[in-house]
């Protein structure tokens, strides 16, 4: 009898191990993409924030010396030397700008753990065909390199983005901005220490709309923004290769709808305007479940709310050349840290 029990127990353990292995292989075959919703949100909303900052700079005229309705001499955040010139004249100039940054990404959840970085670059040009409208287009390149500890692998992508945008100013202190982006990305993934790997392409659509207000009291500058970001990314399916290959991996779509509201406070010293800012982000449309552990059945759901805190400085070199530098961190999302630094240079024709 003891022998039979031991044989039955051994058979049960073998069967369980076989089932667990099959379940893990099935889950792991697609697990390279399990982290994608989180990464898509983190990286894409960071890139959107870069453009949003540029748009706010365009539309963020503050009336010199007294707030709403107090005259026509305007100061835009990146061109403080425009004081005393007609806002219409200043804003009709064409400007060429470039932004580059580095963002550190770290997720400590055992089921979706990854760490790495993103390097985005944007170059844009805008002009005002008539006051108070500014239109422009930006082109970007992004590279993301991650070690995905949850599946002992990597996730790397690079690609290009085109983004037309527009800003409409009204009532001196207010503006509305909209943008639409399309990105084509190439992704390389691996797992189980490189014993399974593959490549696939992604198409990403991103749209933003924001209402902005900017005011000044003496040298103090106050800005407020409320807006919405909509993102939809389609990852193509592919077939894994390597000794631990799980075969075909199906495609995946990620959709995110995020509300954003923020405040910014700065002090204008003339050539330099240091500032602090804070923004809350909440996903009203979430990517849903990201990963189910075959070992525990645990589900990792979206953490829908985060907070962006930043410090920076606007730099005014002369009538035509200006710039900015900013450091930010995203906090409040469970077991996740995002830190970034970015710089912008702008030349007005």
Short mmCIF file of C-alpha atoms in Angstrom, two decimals:
data_model
loop_
_atom_site.label_atom_id
_atom_site.label_comp_id
_atom_site.label_asym_id
_atom_site.label_seq_id
_atom_site.Cartn_x
_atom_site.Cartn_y
_atom_site.Cartn_z
CA UNK A 1 0.00 0.00 0.00
CA UNK A 2 2.73 2.54 0.87
CA UNK A 3 4.39 1.77 -2.45
CA UNK A 4 1.15 2.39 -4.32
CA UNK A 5 0.64 5.67 -2.45
CA UNK A 6 4.17 6.77 -3.28
CA UNK A 7 3.67 5.83 -6.93
CA UNK A 8 0.35 7.68 -7.02
CA UNK A 9 1.91 10.71 -5.35
CA UNK A 10 4.83 10.65 -7.78
CA UNK A 11 2.45 10.39 -10.72
CA UNK A 12 0.45 13.31 -9.33
CA UNK A 13 3.56 15.42 -8.92
CA UNK A 14 4.70 14.54 -12.46
CA UNK A 15 1.28 15.37 -13.87
CA UNK A 16 1.17 18.65 -11.94
CA UNK A 17 4.66 19.54 -13.09
CA UNK A 18 3.75 18.73 -16.68
CA UNK A 19 0.59 20.82 -16.44
CA UNK A 20 2.46 23.68 -14.77
CA UNK A 21 5.16 23.54 -17.42
CA UNK A 22 2.62 23.58 -20.22
CA UNK A 23 0.75 26.45 -18.62
CA UNK A 24 3.98 28.40 -18.09
CA UNK A 25 5.11 27.75 -21.65
CA UNK A 26 1.75 28.91 -22.94
CA UNK A 27 1.78 32.00 -20.74
CA UNK A 28 5.45 32.76 -21.39
CA UNK A 29 5.04 32.51 -25.13
CA UNK A 30 3.08 35.70 -24.97
CA UNK A 31 4.58 37.10 -21.80
CA UNK A 32 7.03 39.32 -23.66
CA UNK A 33 4.00 41.48 -24.39
CA UNK A 34 2.45 41.15 -20.96
CA UNK A 35 4.34 44.20 -19.82
CA UNK A 36 3.51 46.19 -22.94
CA UNK A 37 0.43 48.02 -21.60
CA UNK A 38 2.44 49.40 -18.70
CA UNK A 39 5.42 50.30 -20.87
CA UNK A 40 3.21 51.82 -23.57
CA UNK A 41 1.55 54.03 -20.98
CA UNK A 42 4.79 55.01 -19.29
CA UNK A 43 6.80 55.78 -22.43
CA UNK A 44 4.05 57.22 -24.62
CA UNK A 45 2.61 59.52 -21.98
CA UNK A 46 6.14 60.74 -21.25
CA UNK A 47 6.60 61.60 -24.93
CA UNK A 48 3.19 63.26 -24.97
CA UNK A 49 4.26 65.34 -21.99
CA UNK A 50 7.21 66.70 -23.98
CA UNK A 51 4.93 67.92 -26.73
CA UNK A 52 2.37 69.22 -24.23
CA UNK A 53 5.09 71.37 -22.68
CA UNK A 54 5.93 72.85 -26.07
CA UNK A 55 2.27 73.54 -26.82
CA UNK A 56 1.79 75.24 -23.47
CA UNK A 57 4.80 77.41 -24.21
CA UNK A 58 3.18 78.52 -27.45
CA UNK A 59 -0.22 79.23 -25.95
CA UNK A 60 0.91 80.34 -22.52
CA UNK A 61 1.04 84.08 -22.95
CA UNK A 62 0.78 85.88 -19.62
CA UNK A 63 -0.31 89.49 -19.51
CA UNK A 64 2.48 91.65 -18.13
CA UNK A 65 1.90 93.29 -14.78
CA UNK A 66 -1.53 92.25 -13.77
CA UNK A 67 -3.33 89.17 -14.90
CA UNK A 68 -6.49 88.71 -16.89
CA UNK A 69 -7.54 91.52 -19.22
CA UNK A 70 -4.77 93.94 -18.28
CA UNK A 71 -3.47 95.16 -21.61
CA UNK A 72 -1.80 93.69 -24.69
CA UNK A 73 1.92 93.37 -23.91
CA UNK A 74 2.57 89.63 -23.72
CA UNK A 75 5.37 87.44 -22.42
CA UNK A 76 5.44 83.84 -23.60
CA UNK A 77 7.20 81.45 -21.22
CA UNK A 78 10.19 80.81 -23.47
CA UNK A 79 10.54 84.31 -24.90
CA UNK A 80 10.56 86.72 -22.00
CA UNK A 81 12.19 89.41 -24.13
CA UNK A 82 8.93 89.89 -26.02
CA UNK A 83 7.66 92.21 -23.28
CA UNK A 84 6.31 95.42 -24.78
CA UNK A 85 5.86 94.01 -28.30
CA UNK A 86 2.48 93.31 -29.75
CA UNK A 87 1.45 89.76 -28.98
CA UNK A 88 0.14 89.36 -32.50
CA UNK A 89 3.45 90.40 -34.03
CA UNK A 90 5.52 88.18 -31.73
CA UNK A 91 3.36 85.12 -32.15
CA UNK A 92 3.32 85.24 -35.96
CA UNK A 93 7.03 84.46 -36.11
CA UNK A 94 8.05 80.98 -37.19
CA UNK A 95 10.01 78.90 -34.72
CA UNK A 96 12.15 75.79 -35.04
CA UNK A 97 12.66 73.70 -31.90
CA UNK A 98 14.25 70.46 -30.73
CA UNK A 99 13.85 68.39 -27.57
CA UNK A 100 15.84 65.41 -26.29
CA UNK A 101 15.57 63.51 -23.04
CA UNK A 102 16.35 60.43 -21.00
CA UNK A 103 13.77 58.56 -18.93
CA UNK A 104 14.52 55.79 -16.41
CA UNK A 105 11.77 53.16 -16.05
CA UNK A 106 11.57 50.76 -13.11
CA UNK A 107 8.77 48.32 -12.23
CA UNK A 108 9.21 46.12 -9.14
CA UNK A 109 6.08 43.98 -9.36
CA UNK A 110 7.24 40.35 -9.49
CA UNK A 111 4.76 39.51 -12.26
CA UNK A 112 5.66 42.45 -14.52
CA UNK A 113 9.11 43.51 -13.25
CA UNK A 114 11.31 45.40 -15.68
CA UNK A 115 13.87 48.18 -15.66
CA UNK A 116 15.54 50.18 -18.35
CA UNK A 117 15.34 53.50 -20.14
CA UNK A 118 13.73 55.45 -22.96
CA UNK A 119 15.47 58.03 -25.13
CA UNK A 120 13.06 60.30 -27.07
CA UNK A 121 14.04 63.02 -29.55
CA UNK A 122 11.60 65.51 -31.10
CA UNK A 123 12.16 68.21 -33.72
CA UNK A 124 9.38 70.59 -34.67
CA UNK A 125 8.48 73.73 -36.55
CA UNK A 126 5.47 75.99 -36.04
CA UNK A 127 4.07 79.27 -37.26
CA UNK A 128 1.00 81.47 -36.92
CA UNK A 129 -0.85 81.86 -40.23
CA UNK A 130 -3.06 84.33 -38.41
CA UNK A 131 -3.40 85.47 -34.84
CA UNK A 132 -4.39 83.82 -32.50
CA UNK A 133 -3.76 80.43 -34.17
CA UNK A 134 -0.44 78.57 -34.22
CA UNK A 135 0.03 75.36 -36.20
CA UNK A 136 3.03 73.09 -36.44
CA UNK A 137 4.39 69.63 -36.94
CA UNK A 138 6.95 67.60 -35.00
CA UNK A 139 8.92 64.52 -35.98
CA UNK A 140 10.38 62.19 -33.40
CA UNK A 141 12.55 59.16 -32.80
CA UNK A 142 12.37 56.97 -29.70
CA UNK A 143 14.44 54.09 -28.43
CA UNK A 144 13.44 51.93 -25.45
CA UNK A 145 15.68 49.27 -23.88
CA UNK A 146 14.33 47.12 -21.03
CA UNK A 147 15.38 44.07 -19.06
CA UNK A 148 12.18 42.17 -18.28
CA UNK A 149 12.95 40.25 -15.09
CA UNK A 150 9.49 38.68 -14.91
CA UNK A 151 10.33 36.43 -17.86
CA UNK A 152 14.15 36.59 -17.74
CA UNK A 153 14.19 38.46 -20.99
CA UNK A 154 14.40 41.78 -22.79
CA UNK A 155 12.07 44.14 -24.60
CA UNK A 156 13.61 46.73 -26.93
CA UNK A 157 11.93 48.96 -29.45
CA UNK A 158 12.71 51.89 -31.69
CA UNK A 159 10.65 53.87 -34.14
CA UNK A 160 9.55 57.16 -35.64
CA UNK A 161 6.69 59.53 -34.96
CA UNK A 162 4.91 62.31 -36.86
CA UNK A 163 2.80 64.78 -34.87
CA UNK A 164 0.81 67.70 -36.28
CA UNK A 165 -0.47 70.11 -33.63
CA UNK A 166 -2.36 73.38 -33.20
CA UNK A 167 -2.84 76.00 -30.49
CA UNK A 168 -5.67 78.53 -30.31
CA UNK A 169 -5.26 81.41 -27.86
CA UNK A 170 -8.17 83.43 -26.50
CA UNK A 171 -8.87 86.05 -23.82
CA UNK A 172 -5.12 86.77 -23.47
CA UNK A 173 -4.60 84.22 -20.69
CA UNK A 174 -6.15 81.07 -22.12
CA UNK A 175 -5.45 78.60 -24.89
CA UNK A 176 -6.64 75.29 -26.27
CA UNK A 177 -4.18 72.88 -27.87
CA UNK A 178 -4.68 69.65 -29.78
CA UNK A 179 -2.26 67.14 -31.27
CA UNK A 180 -2.40 63.84 -33.14
CA UNK A 181 0.51 61.41 -33.44
CA UNK A 182 1.26 58.33 -35.46
CA UNK A 183 4.24 56.11 -34.62
CA UNK A 184 5.67 53.07 -36.37
CA UNK A 185 7.73 50.93 -34.02
CA UNK A 186 9.93 47.86 -34.38
CA UNK A 187 10.15 45.58 -31.32
CA UNK A 188 12.66 42.88 -30.39
CA UNK A 189 11.84 40.56 -27.49
CA UNK A 190 13.47 37.62 -25.73
CA UNK A 191 12.76 35.48 -22.67
CA UNK A 192 14.27 32.65 -20.64
CA UNK A 193 17.77 34.14 -20.97
CA UNK A 194 17.57 34.41 -24.73
CA UNK A 195 16.46 30.84 -25.45
CA UNK A 196 13.28 32.20 -27.06
CA UNK A 197 13.09 35.41 -29.07
CA UNK A 198 11.16 37.23 -31.76
CA UNK A 199 10.42 40.54 -33.48
CA UNK A 200 7.24 42.36 -34.35
CA UNK A 201 6.00 45.78 -35.49
CA UNK A 202 3.60 48.15 -33.76
CA UNK A 203 1.35 51.00 -34.87
CA UNK A 204 0.55 53.64 -32.27
CA UNK A 205 -2.00 56.45 -32.48
CA UNK A 206 -1.99 59.16 -29.85
CA UNK A 207 -4.28 62.18 -29.49
CA UNK A 208 -4.31 64.96 -26.88
CA UNK A 209 -6.50 67.96 -26.11
CA UNK A 210 -5.84 70.50 -23.34
CA UNK A 211 -7.30 73.69 -21.92
CA UNK A 212 -4.58 75.95 -20.51
CA UNK A 213 -4.52 79.09 -18.39
CA UNK A 214 -1.49 81.27 -17.69
CA UNK A 215 -1.32 84.32 -15.42
CA UNK A 216 1.31 86.64 -13.98
CA UNK A 217 1.45 88.74 -10.83
CA UNK A 218 4.56 90.89 -10.81
CA UNK A 219 7.31 88.36 -11.64
CA UNK A 220 5.35 85.30 -10.54
CA UNK A 221 4.04 82.99 -13.26
CA UNK A 222 1.17 80.60 -12.66
CA UNK A 223 -0.07 78.02 -15.16
CA UNK A 224 -2.89 75.48 -15.05
CA UNK A 225 -3.81 72.72 -17.50
CA UNK A 226 -6.61 70.19 -17.76
CA UNK A 227 -6.81 67.74 -20.61
CA UNK A 228 -7.25 64.27 -22.00
CA UNK A 229 -4.93 61.81 -23.73
CA UNK A 230 -6.14 58.90 -25.88
CA UNK A 231 -3.76 56.17 -26.99
CA UNK A 232 -4.27 53.09 -29.12
CA UNK A 233 -1.40 50.73 -30.01
CA UNK A 234 -1.57 47.57 -32.10
CA UNK A 235 1.25 45.04 -31.75
CA UNK A 236 1.52 42.53 -34.58
CA UNK A 237 1.71 38.82 -33.95
CA UNK A 238 4.93 36.90 -34.58
CA UNK A 239 6.56 33.48 -34.23
CA UNK A 240 9.20 32.81 -31.61
CA UNK A 241 12.49 31.15 -32.48
CA UNK A 242 15.03 29.35 -30.30
CA UNK A 243 15.23 26.12 -28.27
CA UNK A 244 12.54 27.29 -25.80
CA UNK A 245 10.28 28.71 -28.50
CA UNK A 246 6.59 28.69 -27.72
CA UNK A 247 5.60 29.01 -31.37
CA UNK A 248 3.13 31.61 -32.57
CA UNK A 249 2.36 34.63 -30.38
CA UNK A 250 -0.87 36.43 -31.14
CA UNK A 251 -1.07 40.19 -31.68
CA UNK A 252 -2.17 42.53 -28.95
CA UNK A 253 -3.98 45.90 -28.79
CA UNK A 254 -3.60 48.42 -25.97
CA UNK A 255 -6.02 51.31 -25.43
CA UNK A 256 -5.59 54.00 -22.80
CA UNK A 257 -7.73 57.05 -22.07
CA UNK A 258 -6.07 59.32 -19.52
CA UNK A 259 -7.30 62.51 -17.86
CA UNK A 260 -4.60 64.98 -16.81
CA UNK A 261 -4.69 68.09 -14.61
CA UNK A 262 -1.71 70.11 -13.47
CA UNK A 263 -0.34 73.34 -11.99
CA UNK A 264 2.92 75.16 -12.60
CA UNK A 265 4.50 78.00 -10.57
CA UNK A 266 7.52 79.98 -11.71
CA UNK A 267 9.38 83.21 -10.99
CA UNK A 268 10.76 85.29 -13.85
CA UNK A 269 14.25 86.67 -13.21
CA UNK A 270 14.56 87.88 -16.80
CA UNK A 271 16.96 85.51 -18.51
CA UNK A 272 15.98 82.58 -16.27
CA UNK A 273 12.59 81.45 -14.98
CA UNK A 274 12.82 78.53 -12.53
CA UNK A 275 9.60 76.68 -11.83
CA UNK A 276 7.99 73.73 -10.10
CA UNK A 277 5.03 71.75 -11.39
CA UNK A 278 2.72 68.90 -10.43
CA UNK A 279 0.20 66.89 -12.43
CA UNK A 280 -2.24 64.12 -11.61
CA UNK A 281 -2.95 61.45 -14.25
CA UNK A 282 -5.86 59.04 -14.13
CA UNK A 283 -6.78 56.36 -16.68
CA UNK A 284 -10.51 56.32 -17.37
CA UNK A 285 -9.88 53.71 -20.08
CA UNK A 286 -7.37 51.10 -18.96
CA UNK A 287 -5.47 48.30 -20.72
CA UNK A 288 -6.97 45.86 -18.20
CA UNK A 289 -5.27 42.70 -16.95
CA UNK A 290 -1.62 42.43 -17.93
CA UNK A 291 -0.44 39.02 -16.71
CA UNK A 292 -1.77 35.91 -14.99
CA UNK A 293 0.79 33.90 -13.02
CA UNK A 294 0.51 30.15 -13.81
CA UNK A 295 1.99 29.44 -10.38
CA UNK A 296 -0.44 31.42 -8.24
CA UNK A 297 -3.18 32.56 -10.58
CA UNK A 298 -2.38 36.09 -9.43
CA UNK A 299 -3.60 38.87 -11.69
CA UNK A 300 -1.80 42.16 -12.20
CA UNK A 301 -4.36 44.87 -12.89
CA UNK A 302 -3.75 48.42 -14.05
CA UNK A 303 -2.80 51.02 -11.44
CA UNK A 304 -4.92 53.83 -12.77
CA UNK A 305 -3.59 56.93 -11.00
CA UNK A 306 -0.17 58.54 -10.84
CA UNK A 307 1.42 61.89 -10.05
CA UNK A 308 4.09 63.76 -12.00
CA UNK A 309 6.31 66.18 -10.08
CA UNK A 310 8.83 68.35 -11.89
CA UNK A 311 11.35 71.15 -11.48
CA UNK A 312 12.96 73.10 -14.27
CA UNK A 313 13.97 76.42 -15.72
CA UNK A 314 13.03 78.41 -18.80
CA UNK A 315 16.01 80.14 -20.42
CA UNK A 316 15.88 83.29 -22.52
CA UNK A 317 19.19 83.91 -24.29
CA UNK A 318 18.08 86.69 -26.64
CA UNK A 319 15.21 87.78 -28.88
CA UNK A 320 15.46 84.69 -31.04
CA UNK A 321 17.07 81.93 -29.01
CA UNK A 322 15.51 80.35 -25.94
CA UNK A 323 15.42 77.01 -24.19
CA UNK A 324 14.36 74.97 -21.19
CA UNK A 325 15.57 72.14 -18.98
CA UNK A 326 13.35 69.98 -16.77
CA UNK A 327 13.54 67.00 -14.47
CA UNK A 328 10.46 64.96 -13.57
CA UNK A 329 9.42 61.92 -11.61
CA UNK A 330 6.21 59.89 -11.75
CA UNK A 331 5.08 58.52 -8.41
CA UNK A 332 1.96 57.01 -6.86
CA UNK A 333 1.74 53.95 -9.11
CA UNK A 334 2.24 50.68 -7.26
CA UNK A 335 5.83 49.41 -7.30
CA UNK A 336 6.81 51.73 -10.12
CA UNK A 337 9.33 54.56 -10.44
CA UNK A 338 9.88 56.85 -13.43
CA UNK A 339 12.56 59.54 -13.52
CA UNK A 340 13.44 61.74 -16.46
CA UNK A 341 15.37 64.74 -17.65
CA UNK A 342 14.84 66.66 -20.88
CA UNK A 343 16.08 69.80 -22.59
CA UNK A 344 14.56 72.02 -25.28
CA UNK A 345 16.13 74.59 -27.58
CA UNK A 346 14.04 76.99 -29.69
CA UNK A 347 15.04 79.38 -32.48
CA UNK A 348 12.61 82.02 -33.72
CA UNK A 349 13.04 83.22 -37.31
#
